[in-house]
Amino acid sequence: MSDKKNAIEAVVNFLNDDSKRILLVRGYDNDAKLKVVLSCLNKEFDRGIIRTSSMSDISDFINRAFDKKLLPDSIKSTTTYQLGRMTVNINSYVTSTRTNPLGNESCFTLFFPVQTVLDDPKRYQNFLIELEKVKSRKVILITTNDWSIDKWDIASKVDEVYFYSVENDNPRIMANLRRNGEIV
């Protein structure tokens, strides 16, 4: 089975497991992680919330992951966007916005990327407060630059951690990380 199929199976199993609410997706291929997660969410939900640390970059992240222009260059927190069959609201979990949607049982909340808060104690505490407020049925956190995270305390705050390996699907990324000394 390919790495992508393994990842799809893991995310779908999480989405179908009523005993689990928060999933942390780790791994080295940021585009692959984002594409698989959003594709799986698109099959399960028609509404959702994307919380990001970078409003100016989120459309680039999503458009690059799918290799097509799904979102406009400029994203506003007061506008909803169509992603596949889903209507999504996109806003920042780092900066204050007038209203931060909390979600409900019929929608998801995706936090991407969560990198900038994991190694900063103050930002991390604020992030945990934001995470506690979420009322969505399913919550998914996606990391970036996994090799640079020193502390993995976030893993103790979630129901499941999935490491999306790309050893078979994208060996070039793995070779580059090894060559640069980022991973062993």
PDB file of C-alpha atoms in Angstrom:
ATOM      1  CA  MET A   1       0.000   0.000   0.000  1.00  0.00           C
ATOM      2  CA  SER A   2       1.292   3.499  -0.814  1.00  0.00           C
ATOM      3  CA  ASP A   3       2.088   6.066   1.873  1.00  0.00           C
ATOM      4  CA  LYS A   4      -0.834   8.166   0.636  1.00  0.00           C
ATOM      5  CA  LYS A   5      -3.277   5.260   0.931  1.00  0.00           C
ATOM      6  CA  ASN A   6      -2.023   4.549   4.460  1.00  0.00           C
ATOM      7  CA  ALA A   7      -2.565   8.198   5.377  1.00  0.00           C
ATOM      8  CA  ILE A   8      -6.064   8.253   3.877  1.00  0.00           C
ATOM      9  CA  GLU A   9      -6.953   5.101   5.789  1.00  0.00           C
ATOM     10  CA  ALA A  10      -5.648   6.578   9.057  1.00  0.00           C
ATOM     11  CA  VAL A  11      -7.550   9.863   8.640  1.00  0.00           C
ATOM     12  CA  VAL A  12     -10.784   8.129   7.571  1.00  0.00           C
ATOM     13  CA  ASN A  13     -10.535   5.745  10.537  1.00  0.00           C
ATOM     14  CA  PHE A  14     -10.107   8.729  12.856  1.00  0.00           C
ATOM     15  CA  LEU A  15     -13.079  10.543  11.304  1.00  0.00           C
ATOM     16  CA  ASN A  16     -15.260   7.451  11.777  1.00  0.00           C
ATOM     17  CA  ASP A  17     -14.165   6.814  15.373  1.00  0.00           C
ATOM     18  CA  ASP A  18     -16.634   8.508  17.731  1.00  0.00           C
ATOM     19  CA  SER A  19     -14.319   7.933  20.695  1.00  0.00           C
ATOM     20  CA  LYS A  20     -11.622  10.228  19.235  1.00  0.00           C
ATOM     21  CA  ARG A  21     -11.971  13.955  18.673  1.00  0.00           C
ATOM     22  CA  ILE A  22      -8.497  15.485  18.147  1.00  0.00           C
ATOM     23  CA  LEU A  23      -5.915  14.178  15.657  1.00  0.00           C
ATOM     24  CA  LEU A  24      -2.342  15.423  15.275  1.00  0.00           C
ATOM     25  CA  VAL A  25      -0.882  14.760  11.815  1.00  0.00           C
ATOM     26  CA  ARG A  26       2.903  14.862  11.668  1.00  0.00           C
ATOM     27  CA  GLY A  27       5.263  14.163   8.794  1.00  0.00           C
ATOM     28  CA  TYR A  28       7.750  15.697   6.411  1.00  0.00           C
ATOM     29  CA  ASP A  29       5.698  16.381   3.251  1.00  0.00           C
ATOM     30  CA  ASN A  30       3.522  19.370   4.122  1.00  0.00           C
ATOM     31  CA  ASP A  31       1.631  19.382   0.821  1.00  0.00           C
ATOM     32  CA  ALA A  32       0.812  15.676   1.066  1.00  0.00           C
ATOM     33  CA  LYS A  33      -0.451  16.001   4.658  1.00  0.00           C
ATOM     34  CA  LEU A  34      -2.683  18.966   3.855  1.00  0.00           C
ATOM     35  CA  LYS A  35      -4.073  17.426   0.656  1.00  0.00           C
ATOM     36  CA  VAL A  36      -4.944  14.088   2.269  1.00  0.00           C
ATOM     37  CA  VAL A  37      -6.546  15.683   5.327  1.00  0.00           C
ATOM     38  CA  LEU A  38      -8.653  18.161   3.327  1.00  0.00           C
ATOM     39  CA  SER A  39      -9.670  15.462   0.826  1.00  0.00           C
ATOM     40  CA  CYS A  40     -10.832  13.174   3.638  1.00  0.00           C
ATOM     41  CA  LEU A  41     -12.678  16.011   5.376  1.00  0.00           C
ATOM     42  CA  ASN A  42     -14.374  16.842   2.063  1.00  0.00           C
ATOM     43  CA  LYS A  43     -15.897  13.343   1.984  1.00  0.00           C
ATOM     44  CA  GLU A  44     -17.202  13.549   5.549  1.00  0.00           C
ATOM     45  CA  PHE A  45     -18.205  17.201   6.063  1.00  0.00           C
ATOM     46  CA  ASP A  46     -19.883  19.966   4.112  1.00  0.00           C
ATOM     47  CA  ARG A  47     -18.875  22.725   6.552  1.00  0.00           C
ATOM     48  CA  GLY A  48     -15.696  23.477   8.412  1.00  0.00           C
ATOM     49  CA  ILE A  49     -13.294  25.938   9.934  1.00  0.00           C
ATOM     50  CA  ILE A  50      -9.634  26.350   9.054  1.00  0.00           C
ATOM     51  CA  ARG A  51      -7.602  28.097  11.748  1.00  0.00           C
ATOM     52  CA  THR A  52      -4.171  29.226  10.596  1.00  0.00           C
ATOM     53  CA  SER A  53      -1.157  31.021  11.983  1.00  0.00           C
ATOM     54  CA  SER A  54      -0.649  32.768   8.654  1.00  0.00           C
ATOM     55  CA  MET A  55      -3.644  34.327   6.894  1.00  0.00           C
ATOM     56  CA  SER A  56      -1.347  35.697   4.182  1.00  0.00           C
ATOM     57  CA  ASP A  57      -0.002  32.225   3.311  1.00  0.00           C
ATOM     58  CA  ILE A  58      -2.940  29.857   3.777  1.00  0.00           C
ATOM     59  CA  SER A  59      -4.250  30.152   0.215  1.00  0.00           C
ATOM     60  CA  ASP A  60      -0.740  29.431  -1.132  1.00  0.00           C
ATOM     61  CA  PHE A  61      -0.458  26.364   1.117  1.00  0.00           C
ATOM     62  CA  ILE A  62      -3.797  24.941  -0.037  1.00  0.00           C
ATOM     63  CA  ASN A  63      -3.410  25.882  -3.713  1.00  0.00           C
ATOM     64  CA  ARG A  64       0.093  24.342  -3.803  1.00  0.00           C
ATOM     65  CA  ALA A  65      -1.036  21.142  -2.061  1.00  0.00           C
ATOM     66  CA  PHE A  66      -3.721  20.572  -4.705  1.00  0.00           C
ATOM     67  CA  ASP A  67      -1.663  22.058  -7.555  1.00  0.00           C
ATOM     68  CA  LYS A  68      -4.597  24.257  -8.567  1.00  0.00           C
ATOM     69  CA  LYS A  69      -6.114  27.580  -7.597  1.00  0.00           C
ATOM     70  CA  LEU A  70      -8.855  26.667  -5.139  1.00  0.00           C
ATOM     71  CA  LEU A  71      -8.659  29.859  -3.077  1.00  0.00           C
ATOM     72  CA  PRO A  72      -8.040  33.507  -3.967  1.00  0.00           C
ATOM     73  CA  ASP A  73      -4.696  35.067  -3.059  1.00  0.00           C
ATOM     74  CA  SER A  74      -6.214  37.248  -0.360  1.00  0.00           C
ATOM     75  CA  ILE A  75      -8.237  35.518   2.372  1.00  0.00           C
ATOM     76  CA  LYS A  76     -10.604  37.373   4.702  1.00  0.00           C
ATOM     77  CA  SER A  77     -11.872  35.986   8.000  1.00  0.00           C
ATOM     78  CA  THR A  78     -15.310  37.490   7.334  1.00  0.00           C
ATOM     79  CA  THR A  79     -15.805  35.523   4.101  1.00  0.00           C
ATOM     80  CA  THR A  80     -16.655  31.859   3.561  1.00  0.00           C
ATOM     81  CA  TYR A  81     -14.928  29.880   0.821  1.00  0.00           C
ATOM     82  CA  GLN A  82     -15.835  26.815  -1.202  1.00  0.00           C
ATOM     83  CA  LEU A  83     -13.286  23.977  -1.010  1.00  0.00           C
ATOM     84  CA  GLY A  84     -14.626  20.985  -2.893  1.00  0.00           C
ATOM     85  CA  ARG A  85     -18.122  20.423  -1.492  1.00  0.00           C
ATOM     86  CA  MET A  86     -17.229  22.161   1.779  1.00  0.00           C
ATOM     87  CA  THR A  87     -17.994  25.700   2.823  1.00  0.00           C
ATOM     88  CA  VAL A  88     -15.137  26.838   5.049  1.00  0.00           C
ATOM     89  CA  ASN A  89     -14.394  29.827   7.210  1.00  0.00           C
ATOM     90  CA  ILE A  90     -10.687  30.653   7.493  1.00  0.00           C
ATOM     91  CA  ASN A  91      -9.253  32.712  10.325  1.00  0.00           C
ATOM     92  CA  SER A  92      -6.190  33.122  12.493  1.00  0.00           C
ATOM     93  CA  TYR A  93      -5.613  31.424  15.813  1.00  0.00           C
ATOM     94  CA  VAL A  94      -2.612  33.706  16.475  1.00  0.00           C
ATOM     95  CA  THR A  95      -4.101  37.173  16.020  1.00  0.00           C
ATOM     96  CA  SER A  96      -7.360  38.412  17.445  1.00  0.00           C
ATOM     97  CA  THR A  97     -10.302  38.543  15.122  1.00  0.00           C
ATOM     98  CA  ARG A  98     -13.719  39.915  15.951  1.00  0.00           C
ATOM     99  CA  THR A  99     -15.261  36.491  16.088  1.00  0.00           C
ATOM    100  CA  ASN A 100     -13.530  33.152  16.152  1.00  0.00           C
ATOM    101  CA  PRO A 101     -15.974  30.445  15.110  1.00  0.00           C
ATOM    102  CA  LEU A 102     -16.037  27.605  17.610  1.00  0.00           C
ATOM    103  CA  GLY A 103     -17.761  25.054  15.407  1.00  0.00           C
ATOM    104  CA  ASN A 104     -20.413  22.504  16.320  1.00  0.00           C
ATOM    105  CA  GLU A 105     -21.199  18.799  15.953  1.00  0.00           C
ATOM    106  CA  SER A 106     -21.778  19.088  12.206  1.00  0.00           C
ATOM    107  CA  CYS A 107     -18.433  20.631  11.269  1.00  0.00           C
ATOM    108  CA  PHE A 108     -14.672  20.214  11.630  1.00  0.00           C
ATOM    109  CA  THR A 109     -11.873  22.526  12.698  1.00  0.00           C
ATOM    110  CA  LEU A 110      -8.463  22.212  11.058  1.00  0.00           C
ATOM    111  CA  PHE A 111      -5.461  23.979  12.599  1.00  0.00           C
ATOM    112  CA  PHE A 112      -2.686  24.440  10.009  1.00  0.00           C
ATOM    113  CA  PRO A 113       0.165  25.065  10.382  1.00  0.00           C
ATOM    114  CA  VAL A 114       0.699  24.693  14.116  1.00  0.00           C
ATOM    115  CA  GLN A 115       4.479  24.940  13.956  1.00  0.00           C
ATOM    116  CA  THR A 116       4.944  28.458  15.260  1.00  0.00           C
ATOM    117  CA  VAL A 117       3.241  27.779  18.595  1.00  0.00           C
ATOM    118  CA  LEU A 118       4.872  24.499  19.601  1.00  0.00           C
ATOM    119  CA  ASP A 119       8.268  25.863  20.684  1.00  0.00           C
ATOM    120  CA  ASP A 120       7.067  29.149  22.193  1.00  0.00           C
ATOM    121  CA  PRO A 121       5.673  28.680  25.743  1.00  0.00           C
ATOM    122  CA  LYS A 122       3.405  31.759  25.722  1.00  0.00           C
ATOM    123  CA  ARG A 123       2.008  31.101  22.241  1.00  0.00           C
ATOM    124  CA  TYR A 124       1.613  27.429  23.112  1.00  0.00           C
ATOM    125  CA  GLN A 125      -0.479  28.214  26.203  1.00  0.00           C
ATOM    126  CA  ASN A 126      -2.681  30.586  24.165  1.00  0.00           C
ATOM    127  CA  PHE A 127      -3.041  27.888  21.518  1.00  0.00           C
ATOM    128  CA  LEU A 128      -4.162  25.332  24.110  1.00  0.00           C
ATOM    129  CA  ILE A 129      -6.794  27.811  25.336  1.00  0.00           C
ATOM    130  CA  GLU A 130      -8.043  28.239  21.742  1.00  0.00           C
ATOM    131  CA  LEU A 131      -8.066  24.468  21.272  1.00  0.00           C
ATOM    132  CA  GLU A 132     -10.177  23.960  24.407  1.00  0.00           C
ATOM    133  CA  LYS A 133     -12.827  26.383  23.101  1.00  0.00           C
ATOM    134  CA  VAL A 134     -13.433  24.430  19.878  1.00  0.00           C
ATOM    135  CA  LYS A 135     -16.847  22.726  19.727  1.00  0.00           C
ATOM    136  CA  SER A 136     -16.408  20.971  16.362  1.00  0.00           C
ATOM    137  CA  ARG A 137     -17.030  17.234  16.179  1.00  0.00           C
ATOM    138  CA  LYS A 138     -13.541  16.614  14.761  1.00  0.00           C
ATOM    139  CA  VAL A 139     -10.384  18.673  15.226  1.00  0.00           C
ATOM    140  CA  ILE A 140      -7.209  18.068  13.237  1.00  0.00           C
ATOM    141  CA  LEU A 141      -3.821  19.697  13.819  1.00  0.00           C
ATOM    142  CA  ILE A 142      -1.182  19.534  11.086  1.00  0.00           C
ATOM    143  CA  THR A 143       2.464  20.293  11.798  1.00  0.00           C
ATOM    144  CA  THR A 144       5.132  21.582   9.437  1.00  0.00           C
ATOM    145  CA  ASN A 145       8.925  21.313   9.758  1.00  0.00           C
ATOM    146  CA  ASP A 146       8.628  18.358  12.128  1.00  0.00           C
ATOM    147  CA  TRP A 147      12.392  17.890  12.297  1.00  0.00           C
ATOM    148  CA  SER A 148      12.763  21.263  14.059  1.00  0.00           C
ATOM    149  CA  ILE A 149      10.367  20.614  16.959  1.00  0.00           C
ATOM    150  CA  ASP A 150      12.249  19.977  20.193  1.00  0.00           C
ATOM    151  CA  LYS A 151       9.307  19.409  22.498  1.00  0.00           C
ATOM    152  CA  TRP A 152       6.289  17.290  21.601  1.00  0.00           C
ATOM    153  CA  ASP A 153       4.017  18.125  24.528  1.00  0.00           C
ATOM    154  CA  ILE A 154       1.153  18.675  22.081  1.00  0.00           C
ATOM    155  CA  ALA A 155       0.972  14.903  21.543  1.00  0.00           C
ATOM    156  CA  SER A 156      -0.306  14.527  25.111  1.00  0.00           C
ATOM    157  CA  LYS A 157      -3.207  16.901  24.365  1.00  0.00           C
ATOM    158  CA  VAL A 158      -4.686  14.934  21.462  1.00  0.00           C
ATOM    159  CA  ASP A 159      -6.525  11.619  21.098  1.00  0.00           C
ATOM    160  CA  GLU A 160      -4.364  10.283  18.283  1.00  0.00           C
ATOM    161  CA  VAL A 161      -1.073  11.070  16.558  1.00  0.00           C
ATOM    162  CA  TYR A 162      -0.475   9.953  12.976  1.00  0.00           C
ATOM    163  CA  PHE A 163       2.936  10.224  11.333  1.00  0.00           C
ATOM    164  CA  TYR A 164       2.492  10.524   7.570  1.00  0.00           C
ATOM    165  CA  SER A 165       5.555   8.779   6.198  1.00  0.00           C
ATOM    166  CA  VAL A 166       6.544   9.569   2.622  1.00  0.00           C
ATOM    167  CA  GLU A 167       9.463   7.139   2.498  1.00  0.00           C
ATOM    168  CA  ASN A 168       7.946   5.373  -0.540  1.00  0.00           C
ATOM    169  CA  ASP A 169       5.858   8.105  -2.202  1.00  0.00           C
ATOM    170  CA  ASN A 170       8.425  10.915  -1.987  1.00  0.00           C
ATOM    171  CA  PRO A 171      11.902   9.537  -1.257  1.00  0.00           C
ATOM    172  CA  ARG A 172      13.451  12.784  -2.553  1.00  0.00           C
ATOM    173  CA  ILE A 173      12.209  14.707   0.501  1.00  0.00           C
ATOM    174  CA  MET A 174      13.591  12.029   2.806  1.00  0.00           C
ATOM    175  CA  ALA A 175      16.966  12.017   1.013  1.00  0.00           C
ATOM    176  CA  ASN A 176      17.195  15.824   1.238  1.00  0.00           C
ATOM    177  CA  LEU A 177      16.386  15.811   4.965  1.00  0.00           C
ATOM    178  CA  ARG A 178      19.010  13.131   5.607  1.00  0.00           C
ATOM    179  CA  ARG A 179      21.616  14.901   3.463  1.00  0.00           C
ATOM    180  CA  ASN A 180      20.996  18.158   5.352  1.00  0.00           C
ATOM    181  CA  GLY A 181      21.301  16.380   8.696  1.00  0.00           C
ATOM    182  CA  GLU A 182      17.719  17.209   9.710  1.00  0.00           C
ATOM    183  CA  ILE A 183      16.819  13.544  10.281  1.00  0.00           C
ATOM    184  CA  VAL A 184      18.813  10.348  10.688  1.00  0.00           C
TER     185      VAL A 184
END
